[in-house]
Amino acid sequence: MLTTRFAPSPTGPLHLGHAYSALLAHDRARSEGGRFLLRIEDIDSARSRAEFVDAIEADLGWLGLTWDGAVVRQSERLSLYAAALERLRAAGLVYPCFCTRADIAREVAGSLSAPHGLDGGVYPGLCRRLSPEVRAARMGQPHAWRLDMTAAVARAGALGWRDEIAGEVIAVPEAAGDVVLARKDAPASYHLAVTVDDAAQGVTHVVRGVDLFAATHVHRLLQALLDLPTPVYRHHALLTDADGHRLAKRHGAPTLLSLRAAGVDGRGFAEDLRRGRLPTGFARANA
């Protein structure tokens, strides 16, 4: 059965962009008599708040969206992520990383060949080069676990996926470098958790913003390494403000809570979004 999901993080109220993505995922499932799931991605315990979970459910109800089955919380699924990480560790495909952001910044600044910029930059491989003896001696220190991308790609071979908008896509996960699969302060990264969860919940179609298109290269690799099925993807265009900036919590995007409080009719608002009628000052990006 065709199954989609909406998987927000409860670190703030939902905004217009979230509503658009949730509607697309919901309607994609309902159009074929499928299932629409709600998953709360609350691994980041320092930022996740129970009141935001309640608000997410209220916002979706206000829009007239319903989901199938119980709401799944990632914080209750940590054993699944630990098992996946252990499998990769047993295969020799991950390594401990003791680096701080300052360590990485210094390495990047000192190398003309290293990629610049920590946001989206490729990890320069400091801890990948540590000897087994040094790693063993440092295991008592805080550390993350990174995917050895070179070894992982060699193990998996050529990969690809189907996107309902972009078509057939050849996966190039190596462009992301040695991504973090378990953080120092969290038992799993977004990459690992979302890959494991989509497979465990039987998600057949992933509908999400085009800003996550690059991440799908990594997710496709993890699916291959963990023998998990590959969904069909649909990376939709993003909504932007009047200046062309994509909507984000940190940029003060208008929240659904504020619209509810102002007395806006949620079902009517959802229907406007479906028909491409956006509030004044907002637009749908072309890519």
mmCIF file of C-alpha atoms in Angstrom:
data_model
loop_
_atom_site.group_PDB
_atom_site.id
_atom_site.type_symbol
_atom_site.label_atom_id
_atom_site.label_comp_id
_atom_site.label_asym_id
_atom_site.label_seq_id
_atom_site.Cartn_x
_atom_site.Cartn_y
_atom_site.Cartn_z
ATOM 1 C CA MET A 1 0.000 0.000 0.000
ATOM 2 C CA LEU A 2 1.271 3.449 -0.893
ATOM 3 C CA THR A 3 2.471 5.048 2.349
ATOM 4 C CA THR A 4 3.765 8.562 2.968
ATOM 5 C CA ARG A 5 4.727 10.396 6.131
ATOM 6 C CA PHE A 6 5.172 13.830 7.637
ATOM 7 C CA ALA A 7 8.071 13.935 10.076
ATOM 8 C CA PRO A 8 8.605 17.311 11.783
ATOM 9 C CA SER A 9 10.979 18.053 14.649
ATOM 10 C CA PRO A 10 9.239 19.494 17.743
ATOM 11 C CA THR A 11 11.743 22.308 18.182
ATOM 12 C CA GLY A 12 9.354 25.116 17.338
ATOM 13 C CA PRO A 13 5.915 25.778 15.865
ATOM 14 C CA LEU A 14 5.074 24.686 12.335
ATOM 15 C CA HIS A 15 5.099 27.352 9.627
ATOM 16 C CA LEU A 16 3.627 27.801 6.174
ATOM 17 C CA GLY A 17 6.326 25.673 4.540
ATOM 18 C CA HIS A 18 5.559 22.775 6.867
ATOM 19 C CA ALA A 19 1.861 23.031 6.017
ATOM 20 C CA TYR A 20 2.654 22.853 2.298
ATOM 21 C CA SER A 21 4.857 19.773 2.689
ATOM 22 C CA ALA A 22 2.389 18.016 4.978
ATOM 23 C CA LEU A 23 -0.441 18.653 2.516
ATOM 24 C CA LEU A 24 1.533 17.231 -0.396
ATOM 25 C CA ALA A 25 2.451 14.091 1.553
ATOM 26 C CA HIS A 26 -1.087 13.658 2.875
ATOM 27 C CA ASP A 27 -2.745 14.150 -0.502
ATOM 28 C CA ARG A 28 -0.243 11.891 -2.286
ATOM 29 C CA ALA A 29 -1.342 9.020 -0.039
ATOM 30 C CA ARG A 30 -5.053 9.783 -0.018
ATOM 31 C CA SER A 31 -5.185 10.094 -3.809
ATOM 32 C CA GLU A 32 -4.456 6.356 -4.081
ATOM 33 C CA GLY A 33 -6.192 5.110 -0.952
ATOM 34 C CA GLY A 34 -2.895 4.859 0.881
ATOM 35 C CA ARG A 35 -1.658 5.600 4.384
ATOM 36 C CA PHE A 36 -0.371 8.895 5.767
ATOM 37 C CA LEU A 37 1.808 8.617 8.868
ATOM 38 C CA LEU A 38 2.900 11.183 11.438
ATOM 39 C CA ARG A 39 6.359 10.764 12.931
ATOM 40 C CA ILE A 40 7.888 13.094 15.499
ATOM 41 C CA GLU A 41 11.655 13.439 15.059
ATOM 42 C CA ASP A 42 12.542 14.282 18.652
ATOM 43 C CA ILE A 43 16.012 12.789 19.071
ATOM 44 C CA ASP A 44 17.398 16.235 19.920
ATOM 45 C CA SER A 45 16.261 16.161 23.549
ATOM 46 C CA ALA A 46 17.878 19.523 24.305
ATOM 47 C CA ARG A 47 15.620 21.359 21.830
ATOM 48 C CA SER A 48 12.505 19.190 21.565
ATOM 49 C CA ARG A 49 9.482 20.288 23.591
ATOM 50 C CA ALA A 50 6.280 18.412 24.460
ATOM 51 C CA GLU A 51 4.187 21.513 23.828
ATOM 52 C CA PHE A 52 5.409 21.626 20.244
ATOM 53 C CA VAL A 53 4.293 18.017 19.715
ATOM 54 C CA ASP A 54 0.806 18.976 20.889
ATOM 55 C CA ALA A 55 0.868 22.021 18.607
ATOM 56 C CA ILE A 56 1.895 19.917 15.599
ATOM 57 C CA GLU A 57 -1.098 17.644 16.048
ATOM 58 C CA ALA A 58 -3.404 20.636 16.546
ATOM 59 C CA ASP A 59 -2.021 22.363 13.434
ATOM 60 C CA LEU A 60 -2.568 19.300 11.245
ATOM 61 C CA GLY A 61 -6.084 18.908 12.580
ATOM 62 C CA TRP A 62 -6.736 22.586 11.847
ATOM 63 C CA LEU A 63 -5.687 21.968 8.244
ATOM 64 C CA GLY A 64 -8.109 19.052 8.057
ATOM 65 C CA LEU A 65 -5.366 16.409 7.817
ATOM 66 C CA THR A 66 -5.694 13.024 9.479
ATOM 67 C CA TRP A 67 -3.025 10.367 9.918
ATOM 68 C CA ASP A 68 -3.164 6.600 10.180
ATOM 69 C CA GLY A 69 -2.107 4.696 13.268
ATOM 70 C CA ALA A 70 -0.315 5.927 16.343
ATOM 71 C CA VAL A 71 2.075 8.852 16.228
ATOM 72 C CA VAL A 72 5.637 7.488 16.219
ATOM 73 C CA ARG A 73 8.373 9.224 18.210
ATOM 74 C CA GLN A 74 12.018 8.709 17.395
ATOM 75 C CA SER A 75 12.956 9.041 21.068
ATOM 76 C CA GLU A 76 11.174 5.702 21.612
ATOM 77 C CA ARG A 77 13.095 3.937 18.820
ATOM 78 C CA LEU A 78 16.695 4.373 19.932
ATOM 79 C CA SER A 79 17.356 0.625 20.013
ATOM 80 C CA LEU A 80 16.639 0.418 16.277
ATOM 81 C CA TYR A 81 19.232 3.063 15.501
ATOM 82 C CA ALA A 82 21.772 1.436 17.833
ATOM 83 C CA ALA A 83 21.311 -1.893 16.054
ATOM 84 C CA ALA A 84 21.802 -0.292 12.638
ATOM 85 C CA LEU A 85 24.917 1.521 13.818
ATOM 86 C CA GLU A 86 26.313 -1.676 15.323
ATOM 87 C CA ARG A 87 25.801 -3.466 12.029
ATOM 88 C CA LEU A 88 27.791 -0.801 10.208
ATOM 89 C CA ARG A 89 30.446 -0.849 12.929
ATOM 90 C CA ALA A 90 30.793 -4.644 12.673
ATOM 91 C CA ALA A 91 31.290 -4.245 8.923
ATOM 92 C CA GLY A 92 34.101 -1.739 9.497
ATOM 93 C CA LEU A 93 32.185 1.077 7.802
ATOM 94 C CA VAL A 94 32.118 3.646 10.628
ATOM 95 C CA TYR A 95 34.762 5.163 12.864
ATOM 96 C CA PRO A 96 34.755 7.279 16.035
ATOM 97 C CA CYS A 97 35.296 11.008 15.569
ATOM 98 C CA PHE A 98 36.591 13.063 18.483
ATOM 99 C CA CYS A 99 36.799 16.360 16.599
ATOM 100 C CA THR A 100 35.255 19.586 17.766
ATOM 101 C CA ARG A 101 34.055 22.268 15.371
ATOM 102 C CA ALA A 102 37.192 24.217 16.256
ATOM 103 C CA ASP A 103 39.388 21.256 15.285
ATOM 104 C CA ILE A 104 37.685 20.997 11.907
ATOM 105 C CA ALA A 105 37.822 24.746 11.306
ATOM 106 C CA ARG A 106 41.568 24.799 11.983
ATOM 107 C CA GLU A 107 42.137 21.927 9.565
ATOM 108 C CA VAL A 108 40.072 23.577 6.872
ATOM 109 C CA ALA A 109 41.824 26.933 7.345
ATOM 110 C CA GLY A 110 45.231 25.287 7.089
ATOM 111 C CA SER A 111 44.583 23.375 3.889
ATOM 112 C CA LEU A 112 44.157 25.029 0.514
ATOM 113 C CA SER A 113 42.626 21.823 -0.846
ATOM 114 C CA ALA A 114 40.087 21.390 1.926
ATOM 115 C CA PRO A 115 36.498 22.528 1.366
ATOM 116 C CA HIS A 116 35.646 25.756 3.136
ATOM 117 C CA GLY A 117 32.654 26.440 5.306
ATOM 118 C CA LEU A 118 31.421 24.122 8.033
ATOM 119 C CA ASP A 119 27.792 24.381 6.941
ATOM 120 C CA GLY A 120 27.554 21.801 4.201
ATOM 121 C CA GLY A 121 31.335 21.429 3.964
ATOM 122 C CA VAL A 122 32.949 18.000 3.705
ATOM 123 C CA TYR A 123 34.670 16.656 6.811
ATOM 124 C CA PRO A 124 38.455 16.711 6.226
ATOM 125 C CA GLY A 125 39.017 13.219 7.623
ATOM 126 C CA LEU A 126 41.055 13.971 10.741
ATOM 127 C CA CYS A 127 39.853 11.011 12.793
ATOM 128 C CA ARG A 128 39.682 8.644 9.857
ATOM 129 C CA ARG A 129 43.479 8.815 9.808
ATOM 130 C CA LEU A 130 43.935 7.829 13.469
ATOM 131 C CA SER A 131 45.633 4.520 14.188
ATOM 132 C CA PRO A 132 43.633 1.744 15.907
ATOM 133 C CA GLU A 133 45.816 2.209 18.992
ATOM 134 C CA VAL A 134 45.074 5.926 19.255
ATOM 135 C CA ARG A 135 41.360 5.329 18.722
ATOM 136 C CA ALA A 136 41.258 2.699 21.435
ATOM 137 C CA ALA A 137 43.058 5.000 23.873
ATOM 138 C CA ARG A 138 40.591 7.842 23.234
ATOM 139 C CA MET A 139 37.324 5.902 23.380
ATOM 140 C CA GLY A 140 36.592 7.288 26.831
ATOM 141 C CA GLN A 141 36.332 10.778 25.335
ATOM 142 C CA PRO A 142 33.124 12.193 23.832
ATOM 143 C CA HIS A 143 32.879 11.097 20.227
ATOM 144 C CA ALA A 144 30.564 10.870 17.265
ATOM 145 C CA TRP A 145 30.448 8.030 14.731
ATOM 146 C CA ARG A 146 31.137 8.856 11.096
ATOM 147 C CA LEU A 147 30.545 6.789 7.993
ATOM 148 C CA ASP A 148 33.749 5.865 6.172
ATOM 149 C CA MET A 149 32.384 7.055 2.861
ATOM 150 C CA THR A 150 35.111 5.588 0.666
ATOM 151 C CA ALA A 151 34.711 2.130 2.172
ATOM 152 C CA ALA A 152 30.906 2.392 2.152
ATOM 153 C CA VAL A 153 30.683 3.369 -1.520
ATOM 154 C CA ALA A 154 33.084 0.578 -2.449
ATOM 155 C CA ARG A 155 30.889 -1.895 -0.558
ATOM 156 C CA ALA A 156 27.600 -0.701 -2.043
ATOM 157 C CA GLY A 157 28.587 -0.112 -5.666
ATOM 158 C CA ALA A 158 26.528 1.943 -8.126
ATOM 159 C CA LEU A 159 23.196 3.171 -6.781
ATOM 160 C CA GLY A 160 20.272 5.315 -7.804
ATOM 161 C CA TRP A 161 16.656 6.116 -7.012
ATOM 162 C CA ARG A 162 13.488 7.357 -8.707
ATOM 163 C CA ASP A 163 12.172 10.830 -8.022
ATOM 164 C CA GLU A 164 8.697 11.714 -9.246
ATOM 165 C CA ILE A 165 9.909 15.178 -10.230
ATOM 166 C CA ALA A 166 13.603 14.758 -11.098
ATOM 167 C CA GLY A 167 13.261 11.327 -12.694
ATOM 168 C CA GLU A 168 15.925 8.641 -12.393
ATOM 169 C CA VAL A 169 18.775 9.875 -10.208
ATOM 170 C CA ILE A 170 22.275 8.432 -9.920
ATOM 171 C CA ALA A 171 23.386 8.502 -6.291
ATOM 172 C CA VAL A 172 26.638 10.323 -5.561
ATOM 173 C CA PRO A 173 26.907 9.989 -1.767
ATOM 174 C CA GLU A 174 30.653 10.592 -1.750
ATOM 175 C CA ALA A 175 29.965 14.290 -2.326
ATOM 176 C CA ALA A 176 28.798 14.462 1.299
ATOM 177 C CA GLY A 177 32.033 13.092 2.734
ATOM 178 C CA ASP A 178 32.193 11.120 5.972
ATOM 179 C CA VAL A 179 28.801 12.088 7.386
ATOM 180 C CA VAL A 180 27.923 11.743 11.062
ATOM 181 C CA LEU A 181 25.620 8.822 11.853
ATOM 182 C CA ALA A 182 25.592 9.248 15.646
ATOM 183 C CA ARG A 183 26.354 12.563 17.304
ATOM 184 C CA LYS A 184 28.207 13.166 20.540
ATOM 185 C CA ASP A 185 24.984 14.440 22.110
ATOM 186 C CA ALA A 186 22.469 12.170 20.354
ATOM 187 C CA PRO A 187 22.357 8.429 19.609
ATOM 188 C CA ALA A 188 21.633 8.919 15.904
ATOM 189 C CA SER A 189 21.885 11.600 13.270
ATOM 190 C CA TYR A 190 19.079 12.599 10.918
ATOM 191 C CA HIS A 191 20.616 10.477 8.154
ATOM 192 C CA LEU A 192 20.584 7.228 10.110
ATOM 193 C CA ALA A 193 17.299 7.709 11.954
ATOM 194 C CA VAL A 194 15.208 8.731 8.949
ATOM 195 C CA THR A 195 16.551 5.862 6.837
ATOM 196 C CA VAL A 196 15.822 3.263 9.506
ATOM 197 C CA ASP A 197 12.389 4.711 10.313
ATOM 198 C CA ASP A 198 11.147 4.958 6.732
ATOM 199 C CA ALA A 199 11.963 1.284 6.218
ATOM 200 C CA ALA A 200 10.540 0.148 9.559
ATOM 201 C CA GLN A 201 7.275 2.020 8.961
ATOM 202 C CA GLY A 202 6.845 0.739 5.416
ATOM 203 C CA VAL A 203 7.064 4.177 3.808
ATOM 204 C CA THR A 204 6.858 3.660 0.053
ATOM 205 C CA HIS A 205 6.860 7.323 -1.063
ATOM 206 C CA VAL A 206 8.878 10.070 0.623
ATOM 207 C CA VAL A 207 7.484 13.538 -0.061
ATOM 208 C CA ARG A 208 9.745 16.327 1.193
ATOM 209 C CA GLY A 209 11.361 19.591 0.192
ATOM 210 C CA VAL A 210 14.030 19.891 -2.464
ATOM 211 C CA ASP A 211 16.380 21.202 0.236
ATOM 212 C CA LEU A 212 16.758 17.540 1.302
ATOM 213 C CA PHE A 213 17.573 16.278 -2.186
ATOM 214 C CA ALA A 214 21.308 16.114 -1.413
ATOM 215 C CA ALA A 215 20.649 14.110 1.756
ATOM 216 C CA THR A 216 18.876 11.451 -0.297
ATOM 217 C CA HIS A 217 22.208 10.461 -1.854
ATOM 218 C CA VAL A 218 23.384 9.473 1.633
ATOM 219 C CA HIS A 219 20.088 7.794 2.523
ATOM 220 C CA ARG A 220 20.222 5.688 -0.629
ATOM 221 C CA LEU A 221 23.690 4.482 0.380
ATOM 222 C CA LEU A 222 22.554 3.602 3.896
ATOM 223 C CA GLN A 223 19.601 1.668 2.472
ATOM 224 C CA ALA A 224 22.021 -0.425 0.430
ATOM 225 C CA LEU A 225 24.396 -1.026 3.339
ATOM 226 C CA LEU A 226 21.567 -2.032 5.688
ATOM 227 C CA ASP A 227 19.584 -4.049 3.109
ATOM 228 C CA LEU A 228 16.583 -1.738 3.349
ATOM 229 C CA PRO A 229 14.023 -0.994 0.623
ATOM 230 C CA THR A 230 14.245 2.231 -1.364
ATOM 231 C CA PRO A 231 11.119 4.412 -1.479
ATOM 232 C CA VAL A 232 10.055 6.510 -4.418
ATOM 233 C CA TYR A 233 10.939 10.144 -3.682
ATOM 234 C CA ARG A 234 9.242 13.404 -4.514
ATOM 235 C CA HIS A 235 11.332 16.484 -3.683
ATOM 236 C CA HIS A 236 8.967 19.391 -4.050
ATOM 237 C CA ALA A 237 9.742 23.078 -4.527
ATOM 238 C CA LEU A 238 10.013 25.240 -1.415
ATOM 239 C CA LEU A 239 7.934 28.205 -0.389
ATOM 240 C CA THR A 240 9.808 31.471 -0.049
ATOM 241 C CA ASP A 241 9.222 34.899 1.396
ATOM 242 C CA ALA A 242 9.143 38.169 -0.543
ATOM 243 C CA ASP A 243 12.968 38.254 -0.624
ATOM 244 C CA GLY A 244 13.240 34.740 -2.032
ATOM 245 C CA HIS A 245 14.436 33.177 1.223
ATOM 246 C CA ARG A 246 13.086 29.752 2.036
ATOM 247 C CA LEU A 247 10.839 29.628 5.071
ATOM 248 C CA ALA A 248 12.503 28.492 8.283
ATOM 249 C CA LYS A 249 11.828 28.604 12.003
ATOM 250 C CA ARG A 250 14.986 30.571 12.656
ATOM 251 C CA HIS A 251 13.960 33.247 10.129
ATOM 252 C CA GLY A 252 10.650 33.946 11.818
ATOM 253 C CA ALA A 253 8.405 32.368 9.183
ATOM 254 C CA PRO A 254 4.693 32.875 9.956
ATOM 255 C CA THR A 255 3.451 30.043 12.156
ATOM 256 C CA LEU A 256 0.286 28.029 11.825
ATOM 257 C CA LEU A 257 -0.333 28.724 15.510
ATOM 258 C CA SER A 258 -0.522 32.448 14.771
ATOM 259 C CA LEU A 259 -2.929 31.837 11.891
ATOM 260 C CA ARG A 260 -5.117 29.666 14.109
ATOM 261 C CA ALA A 261 -5.090 32.334 16.798
ATOM 262 C CA ALA A 262 -6.106 34.954 14.222
ATOM 263 C CA GLY A 263 -9.203 32.941 13.366
ATOM 264 C CA VAL A 264 -8.129 31.834 9.892
ATOM 265 C CA ASP A 265 -10.175 28.912 8.570
ATOM 266 C CA GLY A 266 -7.697 26.035 8.404
ATOM 267 C CA ARG A 267 -9.482 23.867 5.866
ATOM 268 C CA GLY A 268 -9.988 26.822 3.588
ATOM 269 C CA PHE A 269 -6.346 27.778 4.014
ATOM 270 C CA ALA A 270 -5.322 24.220 3.094
ATOM 271 C CA GLU A 271 -7.477 24.311 -0.008
ATOM 272 C CA ASP A 272 -5.832 27.571 -1.055
ATOM 273 C CA LEU A 273 -2.404 25.951 -0.694
ATOM 274 C CA ARG A 274 -3.541 23.014 -2.824
ATOM 275 C CA ARG A 275 -4.636 25.395 -5.550
ATOM 276 C CA GLY A 276 -1.395 27.354 -5.407
ATOM 277 C CA ARG A 277 -2.940 30.395 -3.774
ATOM 278 C CA LEU A 278 -0.396 31.638 -1.259
ATOM 279 C CA PRO A 279 -0.655 34.515 1.212
ATOM 280 C CA THR A 280 0.593 37.869 -0.047
ATOM 281 C CA GLY A 281 4.380 38.066 0.126
ATOM 282 C CA PHE A 282 5.051 34.353 -0.395
ATOM 283 C CA ALA A 283 5.814 32.285 -3.465
ATOM 284 C CA ARG A 284 6.680 28.785 -4.594
ATOM 285 C CA ALA A 285 10.313 28.559 -5.698
ATOM 286 C CA ASN A 286 10.990 27.194 -9.161
ATOM 287 C CA ALA A 287 13.610 24.744 -7.907
#
